[in-house]
């Protein structure tokens, strides 16, 4: 088996695909929305182009639902999403994850938010920038993860013990399990590892990923252990 550090991972292939002709690929469509908590739901689909499962997260805040790294939904699933409540914002966790963000923004007439460092990016030039530590609705906080892929950020959702939503800096899929993004896909791996320590200042029980199975308990302790052993 090829070592993880030399695999062309989904975090790289998503970016390669998105910089090409949009008509040349078929974006993955999820067929159902799965509620994980009273105010949190996810949807996922296998993308043949990047050969990986893509995950998206929905968070119900006091000002409406925030969608994180949304992929396309089939009609029934889209109607199910609309039934959850008013869509208020869309978040993109790094330059690789524009996915279906613009389609959702146009459909629901809501703004797209991304790390403020991406304001000049060709795919995200007109988004609203998120500063490190910026809070939304009192329940949601943006956290810049320097050194990962361009514009990497996490989102902390305070509801029900806390959840952390990641882009690519942390991954959790077989056969590799929970770990750091491989060095070759980082702008500065050591800086990313150091920056991830900021997450530990927030309380959270769960962790959700753009690529990988959610961790639904003891996620804070798991991250603390991961960072300690990788130092």
PDB file of C-alpha atoms in Angstrom:
ATOM      1  CA  UNK A   1       0.000   0.000   0.000  1.00  0.00           C
ATOM      2  CA  UNK A   2       1.269   3.490  -0.832  1.00  0.00           C
ATOM      3  CA  UNK A   3       2.094   5.493   2.339  1.00  0.00           C
ATOM      4  CA  UNK A   4      -0.381   8.256   3.193  1.00  0.00           C
ATOM      5  CA  UNK A   5       2.242  10.969   2.813  1.00  0.00           C
ATOM      6  CA  UNK A   6       2.620  10.067  -0.878  1.00  0.00           C
ATOM      7  CA  UNK A   7      -1.031   9.583  -1.790  1.00  0.00           C
ATOM      8  CA  UNK A   8      -2.773  12.220  -3.939  1.00  0.00           C
ATOM      9  CA  UNK A   9      -5.363  12.797  -1.223  1.00  0.00           C
ATOM     10  CA  UNK A  10      -8.869  14.206  -1.674  1.00  0.00           C
ATOM     11  CA  UNK A  11      -7.741  17.557  -0.207  1.00  0.00           C
ATOM     12  CA  UNK A  12      -5.445  17.992  -3.220  1.00  0.00           C
ATOM     13  CA  UNK A  13      -7.749  16.494  -5.841  1.00  0.00           C
ATOM     14  CA  UNK A  14     -10.692  18.689  -4.805  1.00  0.00           C
ATOM     15  CA  UNK A  15      -8.612  21.772  -5.555  1.00  0.00           C
ATOM     16  CA  UNK A  16      -7.380  20.373  -8.859  1.00  0.00           C
ATOM     17  CA  UNK A  17     -10.940  19.630  -9.939  1.00  0.00           C
ATOM     18  CA  UNK A  18     -12.327  23.014  -8.901  1.00  0.00           C
ATOM     19  CA  UNK A  19      -9.698  24.945 -10.882  1.00  0.00           C
ATOM     20  CA  UNK A  20     -10.718  23.212 -14.107  1.00  0.00           C
ATOM     21  CA  UNK A  21     -13.807  23.457 -16.290  1.00  0.00           C
ATOM     22  CA  UNK A  22     -16.836  22.943 -14.040  1.00  0.00           C
ATOM     23  CA  UNK A  23     -18.682  21.225 -16.878  1.00  0.00           C
ATOM     24  CA  UNK A  24     -15.998  18.542 -17.090  1.00  0.00           C
ATOM     25  CA  UNK A  25     -16.957  16.744 -13.889  1.00  0.00           C
ATOM     26  CA  UNK A  26     -20.013  15.476 -12.080  1.00  0.00           C
ATOM     27  CA  UNK A  27     -20.111  16.770  -8.533  1.00  0.00           C
ATOM     28  CA  UNK A  28     -21.172  14.277  -5.886  1.00  0.00           C
ATOM     29  CA  UNK A  29     -24.805  14.532  -4.764  1.00  0.00           C
ATOM     30  CA  UNK A  30     -25.926  13.443  -1.313  1.00  0.00           C
ATOM     31  CA  UNK A  31     -29.330  11.794  -1.168  1.00  0.00           C
ATOM     32  CA  UNK A  32     -30.203  12.365   2.488  1.00  0.00           C
ATOM     33  CA  UNK A  33     -29.547  14.677   5.419  1.00  0.00           C
ATOM     34  CA  UNK A  34     -28.718  12.974   8.721  1.00  0.00           C
ATOM     35  CA  UNK A  35     -29.450  14.722  12.018  1.00  0.00           C
ATOM     36  CA  UNK A  36     -26.720  13.983  14.564  1.00  0.00           C
ATOM     37  CA  UNK A  37     -27.822  16.351  17.347  1.00  0.00           C
ATOM     38  CA  UNK A  38     -30.811  18.584  17.962  1.00  0.00           C
ATOM     39  CA  UNK A  39     -29.015  21.481  16.255  1.00  0.00           C
ATOM     40  CA  UNK A  40     -26.475  19.723  14.037  1.00  0.00           C
ATOM     41  CA  UNK A  41     -26.832  17.593  10.909  1.00  0.00           C
ATOM     42  CA  UNK A  42     -24.567  16.291   8.169  1.00  0.00           C
ATOM     43  CA  UNK A  43     -24.749  14.945   4.645  1.00  0.00           C
ATOM     44  CA  UNK A  44     -22.193  13.016   2.648  1.00  0.00           C
ATOM     45  CA  UNK A  45     -21.528  11.402  -0.710  1.00  0.00           C
ATOM     46  CA  UNK A  46     -18.741   9.469  -2.372  1.00  0.00           C
ATOM     47  CA  UNK A  47     -17.035  11.502  -5.063  1.00  0.00           C
ATOM     48  CA  UNK A  48     -15.625   9.312  -7.824  1.00  0.00           C
ATOM     49  CA  UNK A  49     -13.345  12.101  -9.050  1.00  0.00           C
ATOM     50  CA  UNK A  50     -11.446  12.476  -5.776  1.00  0.00           C
ATOM     51  CA  UNK A  51     -12.170   8.858  -4.713  1.00  0.00           C
ATOM     52  CA  UNK A  52     -13.279   9.846  -1.228  1.00  0.00           C
ATOM     53  CA  UNK A  53     -16.356  10.615   0.835  1.00  0.00           C
ATOM     54  CA  UNK A  54     -17.152  14.317   1.059  1.00  0.00           C
ATOM     55  CA  UNK A  55     -18.913  15.520   4.212  1.00  0.00           C
ATOM     56  CA  UNK A  56     -20.901  18.709   4.829  1.00  0.00           C
ATOM     57  CA  UNK A  57     -22.269  20.060   8.113  1.00  0.00           C
ATOM     58  CA  UNK A  58     -25.323  22.117   9.055  1.00  0.00           C
ATOM     59  CA  UNK A  59     -25.479  24.094  12.319  1.00  0.00           C
ATOM     60  CA  UNK A  60     -28.657  25.637  13.703  1.00  0.00           C
ATOM     61  CA  UNK A  61     -27.826  28.968  15.347  1.00  0.00           C
ATOM     62  CA  UNK A  62     -30.052  31.637  16.834  1.00  0.00           C
ATOM     63  CA  UNK A  63     -29.951  33.612  13.557  1.00  0.00           C
ATOM     64  CA  UNK A  64     -30.479  30.674  11.218  1.00  0.00           C
ATOM     65  CA  UNK A  65     -28.752  27.621   9.790  1.00  0.00           C
ATOM     66  CA  UNK A  66     -25.086  27.788   8.810  1.00  0.00           C
ATOM     67  CA  UNK A  67     -23.842  25.344   6.160  1.00  0.00           C
ATOM     68  CA  UNK A  68     -20.191  24.289   6.192  1.00  0.00           C
ATOM     69  CA  UNK A  69     -18.455  23.069   3.002  1.00  0.00           C
ATOM     70  CA  UNK A  70     -21.747  22.083   1.342  1.00  0.00           C
ATOM     71  CA  UNK A  71     -21.826  19.516  -1.437  1.00  0.00           C
ATOM     72  CA  UNK A  72     -24.813  19.202  -3.737  1.00  0.00           C
ATOM     73  CA  UNK A  73     -28.040  17.557  -2.595  1.00  0.00           C
ATOM     74  CA  UNK A  74     -30.586  15.531  -4.499  1.00  0.00           C
ATOM     75  CA  UNK A  75     -34.042  17.087  -4.737  1.00  0.00           C
ATOM     76  CA  UNK A  76     -35.593  15.179  -1.835  1.00  0.00           C
ATOM     77  CA  UNK A  77     -32.609  15.916   0.408  1.00  0.00           C
ATOM     78  CA  UNK A  78     -32.661  19.582  -0.617  1.00  0.00           C
ATOM     79  CA  UNK A  79     -36.326  19.826   0.349  1.00  0.00           C
ATOM     80  CA  UNK A  80     -35.447  18.163   3.655  1.00  0.00           C
ATOM     81  CA  UNK A  81     -32.727  20.764   4.223  1.00  0.00           C
ATOM     82  CA  UNK A  82     -35.158  23.601   3.489  1.00  0.00           C
ATOM     83  CA  UNK A  83     -37.555  22.124   6.045  1.00  0.00           C
ATOM     84  CA  UNK A  84     -34.912  22.415   8.766  1.00  0.00           C
ATOM     85  CA  UNK A  85     -35.290  26.214   8.866  1.00  0.00           C
ATOM     86  CA  UNK A  86     -33.932  29.440   7.394  1.00  0.00           C
ATOM     87  CA  UNK A  87     -30.469  29.206   5.817  1.00  0.00           C
ATOM     88  CA  UNK A  88     -28.414  32.161   7.068  1.00  0.00           C
ATOM     89  CA  UNK A  89     -24.758  31.677   6.074  1.00  0.00           C
ATOM     90  CA  UNK A  90     -22.398  29.393   4.177  1.00  0.00           C
ATOM     91  CA  UNK A  91     -18.847  28.739   5.367  1.00  0.00           C
ATOM     92  CA  UNK A  92     -15.954  27.433   3.278  1.00  0.00           C
ATOM     93  CA  UNK A  93     -13.126  26.015   5.407  1.00  0.00           C
ATOM     94  CA  UNK A  94     -10.295  26.460   2.895  1.00  0.00           C
ATOM     95  CA  UNK A  95      -9.502  27.273  -0.727  1.00  0.00           C
ATOM     96  CA  UNK A  96     -10.118  23.645  -1.761  1.00  0.00           C
ATOM     97  CA  UNK A  97     -13.708  23.510  -0.522  1.00  0.00           C
ATOM     98  CA  UNK A  98     -15.765  25.845  -2.667  1.00  0.00           C
ATOM     99  CA  UNK A  99     -17.732  22.728  -3.700  1.00  0.00           C
ATOM    100  CA  UNK A 100     -21.389  23.772  -4.164  1.00  0.00           C
ATOM    101  CA  UNK A 101     -21.125  26.895  -1.990  1.00  0.00           C
ATOM    102  CA  UNK A 102     -22.008  29.300  -4.793  1.00  0.00           C
ATOM    103  CA  UNK A 103     -25.025  27.258  -5.862  1.00  0.00           C
ATOM    104  CA  UNK A 104     -26.352  27.206  -2.287  1.00  0.00           C
ATOM    105  CA  UNK A 105     -25.650  30.925  -1.898  1.00  0.00           C
ATOM    106  CA  UNK A 106     -27.614  31.691  -5.059  1.00  0.00           C
ATOM    107  CA  UNK A 107     -30.478  29.367  -4.156  1.00  0.00           C
ATOM    108  CA  UNK A 108     -30.956  30.717  -0.631  1.00  0.00           C
ATOM    109  CA  UNK A 109     -29.653  34.250  -1.294  1.00  0.00           C
ATOM    110  CA  UNK A 110     -27.175  34.165   1.576  1.00  0.00           C
ATOM    111  CA  UNK A 111     -23.525  35.242   1.907  1.00  0.00           C
ATOM    112  CA  UNK A 112     -20.484  32.975   1.752  1.00  0.00           C
ATOM    113  CA  UNK A 113     -17.831  33.289   4.473  1.00  0.00           C
ATOM    114  CA  UNK A 114     -14.219  32.125   4.350  1.00  0.00           C
ATOM    115  CA  UNK A 115     -10.882  32.878   5.977  1.00  0.00           C
ATOM    116  CA  UNK A 116     -10.060  36.550   5.391  1.00  0.00           C
ATOM    117  CA  UNK A 117      -6.734  35.549   3.784  1.00  0.00           C
ATOM    118  CA  UNK A 118      -8.658  34.146   0.805  1.00  0.00           C
ATOM    119  CA  UNK A 119     -10.241  37.429  -0.234  1.00  0.00           C
ATOM    120  CA  UNK A 120      -8.043  37.549  -3.354  1.00  0.00           C
ATOM    121  CA  UNK A 121      -8.476  33.881  -4.309  1.00  0.00           C
ATOM    122  CA  UNK A 122      -9.901  33.369  -7.805  1.00  0.00           C
ATOM    123  CA  UNK A 123     -12.702  31.136  -6.476  1.00  0.00           C
ATOM    124  CA  UNK A 124     -13.477  33.198  -3.365  1.00  0.00           C
ATOM    125  CA  UNK A 125     -12.766  36.782  -4.362  1.00  0.00           C
ATOM    126  CA  UNK A 126     -16.154  38.151  -3.333  1.00  0.00           C
ATOM    127  CA  UNK A 127     -16.743  36.257  -0.084  1.00  0.00           C
ATOM    128  CA  UNK A 128     -16.987  37.819   3.374  1.00  0.00           C
ATOM    129  CA  UNK A 129     -13.717  37.373   5.248  1.00  0.00           C
ATOM    130  CA  UNK A 130     -13.631  35.710   8.673  1.00  0.00           C
ATOM    131  CA  UNK A 131     -11.018  36.907  11.166  1.00  0.00           C
ATOM    132  CA  UNK A 132      -9.343  34.547  13.602  1.00  0.00           C
ATOM    133  CA  UNK A 133     -11.571  34.355  16.695  1.00  0.00           C
ATOM    134  CA  UNK A 134     -14.533  36.082  15.052  1.00  0.00           C
ATOM    135  CA  UNK A 135     -17.852  35.043  16.615  1.00  0.00           C
ATOM    136  CA  UNK A 136     -21.225  34.598  14.907  1.00  0.00           C
ATOM    137  CA  UNK A 137     -24.557  34.492  16.730  1.00  0.00           C
ATOM    138  CA  UNK A 138     -22.781  33.898  20.029  1.00  0.00           C
ATOM    139  CA  UNK A 139     -22.587  30.152  19.319  1.00  0.00           C
ATOM    140  CA  UNK A 140     -20.151  29.911  16.408  1.00  0.00           C
ATOM    141  CA  UNK A 141     -16.488  30.981  16.284  1.00  0.00           C
ATOM    142  CA  UNK A 142     -14.052  30.965  13.364  1.00  0.00           C
ATOM    143  CA  UNK A 143     -10.514  29.775  14.134  1.00  0.00           C
ATOM    144  CA  UNK A 144      -7.719  30.296  11.598  1.00  0.00           C
ATOM    145  CA  UNK A 145      -5.396  27.315  11.184  1.00  0.00           C
ATOM    146  CA  UNK A 146      -2.175  28.753   9.796  1.00  0.00           C
ATOM    147  CA  UNK A 147       0.188  26.493   7.885  1.00  0.00           C
ATOM    148  CA  UNK A 148      -2.434  24.084   6.506  1.00  0.00           C
ATOM    149  CA  UNK A 149      -3.975  24.418   3.042  1.00  0.00           C
ATOM    150  CA  UNK A 150      -4.548  27.994   1.913  1.00  0.00           C
ATOM    151  CA  UNK A 151      -7.188  29.694   4.048  1.00  0.00           C
ATOM    152  CA  UNK A 152      -7.711  26.766   6.414  1.00  0.00           C
ATOM    153  CA  UNK A 153     -10.041  27.461   9.308  1.00  0.00           C
ATOM    154  CA  UNK A 154     -12.070  25.534  11.860  1.00  0.00           C
ATOM    155  CA  UNK A 155     -15.452  26.417  13.324  1.00  0.00           C
ATOM    156  CA  UNK A 156     -16.371  25.888  16.961  1.00  0.00           C
ATOM    157  CA  UNK A 157     -20.082  25.345  17.644  1.00  0.00           C
ATOM    158  CA  UNK A 158     -20.837  25.799  21.349  1.00  0.00           C
ATOM    159  CA  UNK A 159     -24.155  23.944  21.530  1.00  0.00           C
ATOM    160  CA  UNK A 160     -24.551  20.723  23.565  1.00  0.00           C
ATOM    161  CA  UNK A 161     -21.034  20.402  24.944  1.00  0.00           C
ATOM    162  CA  UNK A 162     -19.327  21.767  21.854  1.00  0.00           C
ATOM    163  CA  UNK A 163     -18.458  20.552  18.355  1.00  0.00           C
ATOM    164  CA  UNK A 164     -15.426  21.393  16.216  1.00  0.00           C
ATOM    165  CA  UNK A 165     -15.820  21.438  12.430  1.00  0.00           C
ATOM    166  CA  UNK A 166     -12.626  21.022  10.401  1.00  0.00           C
ATOM    167  CA  UNK A 167     -11.592  21.427   6.793  1.00  0.00           C
ATOM    168  CA  UNK A 168      -8.444  19.488   5.867  1.00  0.00           C
ATOM    169  CA  UNK A 169      -5.979  20.080   8.730  1.00  0.00           C
ATOM    170  CA  UNK A 170      -7.306  16.974  10.507  1.00  0.00           C
ATOM    171  CA  UNK A 171      -8.569  13.820   8.803  1.00  0.00           C
ATOM    172  CA  UNK A 172     -10.338  10.669   9.973  1.00  0.00           C
ATOM    173  CA  UNK A 173     -10.815   7.898   7.435  1.00  0.00           C
ATOM    174  CA  UNK A 174      -9.676   4.322   6.962  1.00  0.00           C
ATOM    175  CA  UNK A 175      -7.128   2.866   6.844  1.00  0.00           C
ATOM    176  CA  UNK A 176      -5.310   5.847   8.345  1.00  0.00           C
ATOM    177  CA  UNK A 177      -7.632   6.845  11.161  1.00  0.00           C
ATOM    178  CA  UNK A 178      -7.523  10.159  13.007  1.00  0.00           C
ATOM    179  CA  UNK A 179      -4.464  12.204  12.113  1.00  0.00           C
ATOM    180  CA  UNK A 180      -2.856  15.358  10.795  1.00  0.00           C
ATOM    181  CA  UNK A 181      -2.934  16.353   7.144  1.00  0.00           C
ATOM    182  CA  UNK A 182       0.244  14.947   5.504  1.00  0.00           C
ATOM    183  CA  UNK A 183       3.213  17.282   5.200  1.00  0.00           C
ATOM    184  CA  UNK A 184       3.178  17.527   1.401  1.00  0.00           C
ATOM    185  CA  UNK A 185      -0.291  19.129   1.405  1.00  0.00           C
ATOM    186  CA  UNK A 186       0.546  21.806   3.983  1.00  0.00           C
ATOM    187  CA  UNK A 187       1.979  25.261   3.452  1.00  0.00           C
ATOM    188  CA  UNK A 188       3.921  24.800   6.711  1.00  0.00           C
ATOM    189  CA  UNK A 189       3.304  21.547   8.588  1.00  0.00           C
ATOM    190  CA  UNK A 190       4.984  22.623  11.840  1.00  0.00           C
ATOM    191  CA  UNK A 191       3.031  25.875  11.902  1.00  0.00           C
ATOM    192  CA  UNK A 192      -0.210  23.986  11.250  1.00  0.00           C
ATOM    193  CA  UNK A 193       0.478  21.566  14.098  1.00  0.00           C
ATOM    194  CA  UNK A 194       1.184  24.484  16.429  1.00  0.00           C
ATOM    195  CA  UNK A 195      -1.895  26.364  15.243  1.00  0.00           C
ATOM    196  CA  UNK A 196      -4.132  23.365  15.912  1.00  0.00           C
ATOM    197  CA  UNK A 197      -3.353  23.748  19.604  1.00  0.00           C
ATOM    198  CA  UNK A 198      -5.659  26.777  19.582  1.00  0.00           C
ATOM    199  CA  UNK A 199      -8.581  24.388  19.269  1.00  0.00           C
ATOM    200  CA  UNK A 200      -7.845  22.982  22.712  1.00  0.00           C
ATOM    201  CA  UNK A 201      -8.820  26.283  24.335  1.00  0.00           C
ATOM    202  CA  UNK A 202     -12.427  25.559  23.320  1.00  0.00           C
ATOM    203  CA  UNK A 203     -14.649  22.945  24.973  1.00  0.00           C
ATOM    204  CA  UNK A 204     -15.905  20.294  22.566  1.00  0.00           C
ATOM    205  CA  UNK A 205     -17.049  16.698  22.686  1.00  0.00           C
ATOM    206  CA  UNK A 206     -17.329  16.057  18.951  1.00  0.00           C
ATOM    207  CA  UNK A 207     -15.370  16.692  15.762  1.00  0.00           C
ATOM    208  CA  UNK A 208     -16.634  16.817  12.177  1.00  0.00           C
ATOM    209  CA  UNK A 209     -14.509  16.685   9.047  1.00  0.00           C
ATOM    210  CA  UNK A 210     -14.723  17.619   5.377  1.00  0.00           C
ATOM    211  CA  UNK A 211     -13.234  14.173   4.717  1.00  0.00           C
ATOM    212  CA  UNK A 212     -13.886  11.448   7.249  1.00  0.00           C
ATOM    213  CA  UNK A 213     -16.165   9.926   9.818  1.00  0.00           C
ATOM    214  CA  UNK A 214     -17.239  12.259  12.650  1.00  0.00           C
ATOM    215  CA  UNK A 215     -15.869  11.667  16.131  1.00  0.00           C
ATOM    216  CA  UNK A 216     -18.893  11.823  18.416  1.00  0.00           C
ATOM    217  CA  UNK A 217     -17.301  11.574  21.873  1.00  0.00           C
ATOM    218  CA  UNK A 218     -14.041  12.499  23.639  1.00  0.00           C
ATOM    219  CA  UNK A 219     -12.811  14.463  20.618  1.00  0.00           C
ATOM    220  CA  UNK A 220     -11.038  17.075  22.756  1.00  0.00           C
ATOM    221  CA  UNK A 221      -9.006  14.409  24.557  1.00  0.00           C
ATOM    222  CA  UNK A 222      -8.305  12.696  21.236  1.00  0.00           C
ATOM    223  CA  UNK A 223      -6.899  15.870  19.706  1.00  0.00           C
ATOM    224  CA  UNK A 224      -4.829  16.596  22.785  1.00  0.00           C
ATOM    225  CA  UNK A 225      -3.308  13.106  22.550  1.00  0.00           C
ATOM    226  CA  UNK A 226      -2.690  13.398  18.799  1.00  0.00           C
ATOM    227  CA  UNK A 227      -0.870  16.718  19.130  1.00  0.00           C
ATOM    228  CA  UNK A 228       1.193  15.475  22.079  1.00  0.00           C
ATOM    229  CA  UNK A 229       2.439  12.380  20.242  1.00  0.00           C
ATOM    230  CA  UNK A 230       3.175  14.294  17.014  1.00  0.00           C
ATOM    231  CA  UNK A 231       5.303  16.974  18.696  1.00  0.00           C
TER     232      UNK A 231
END
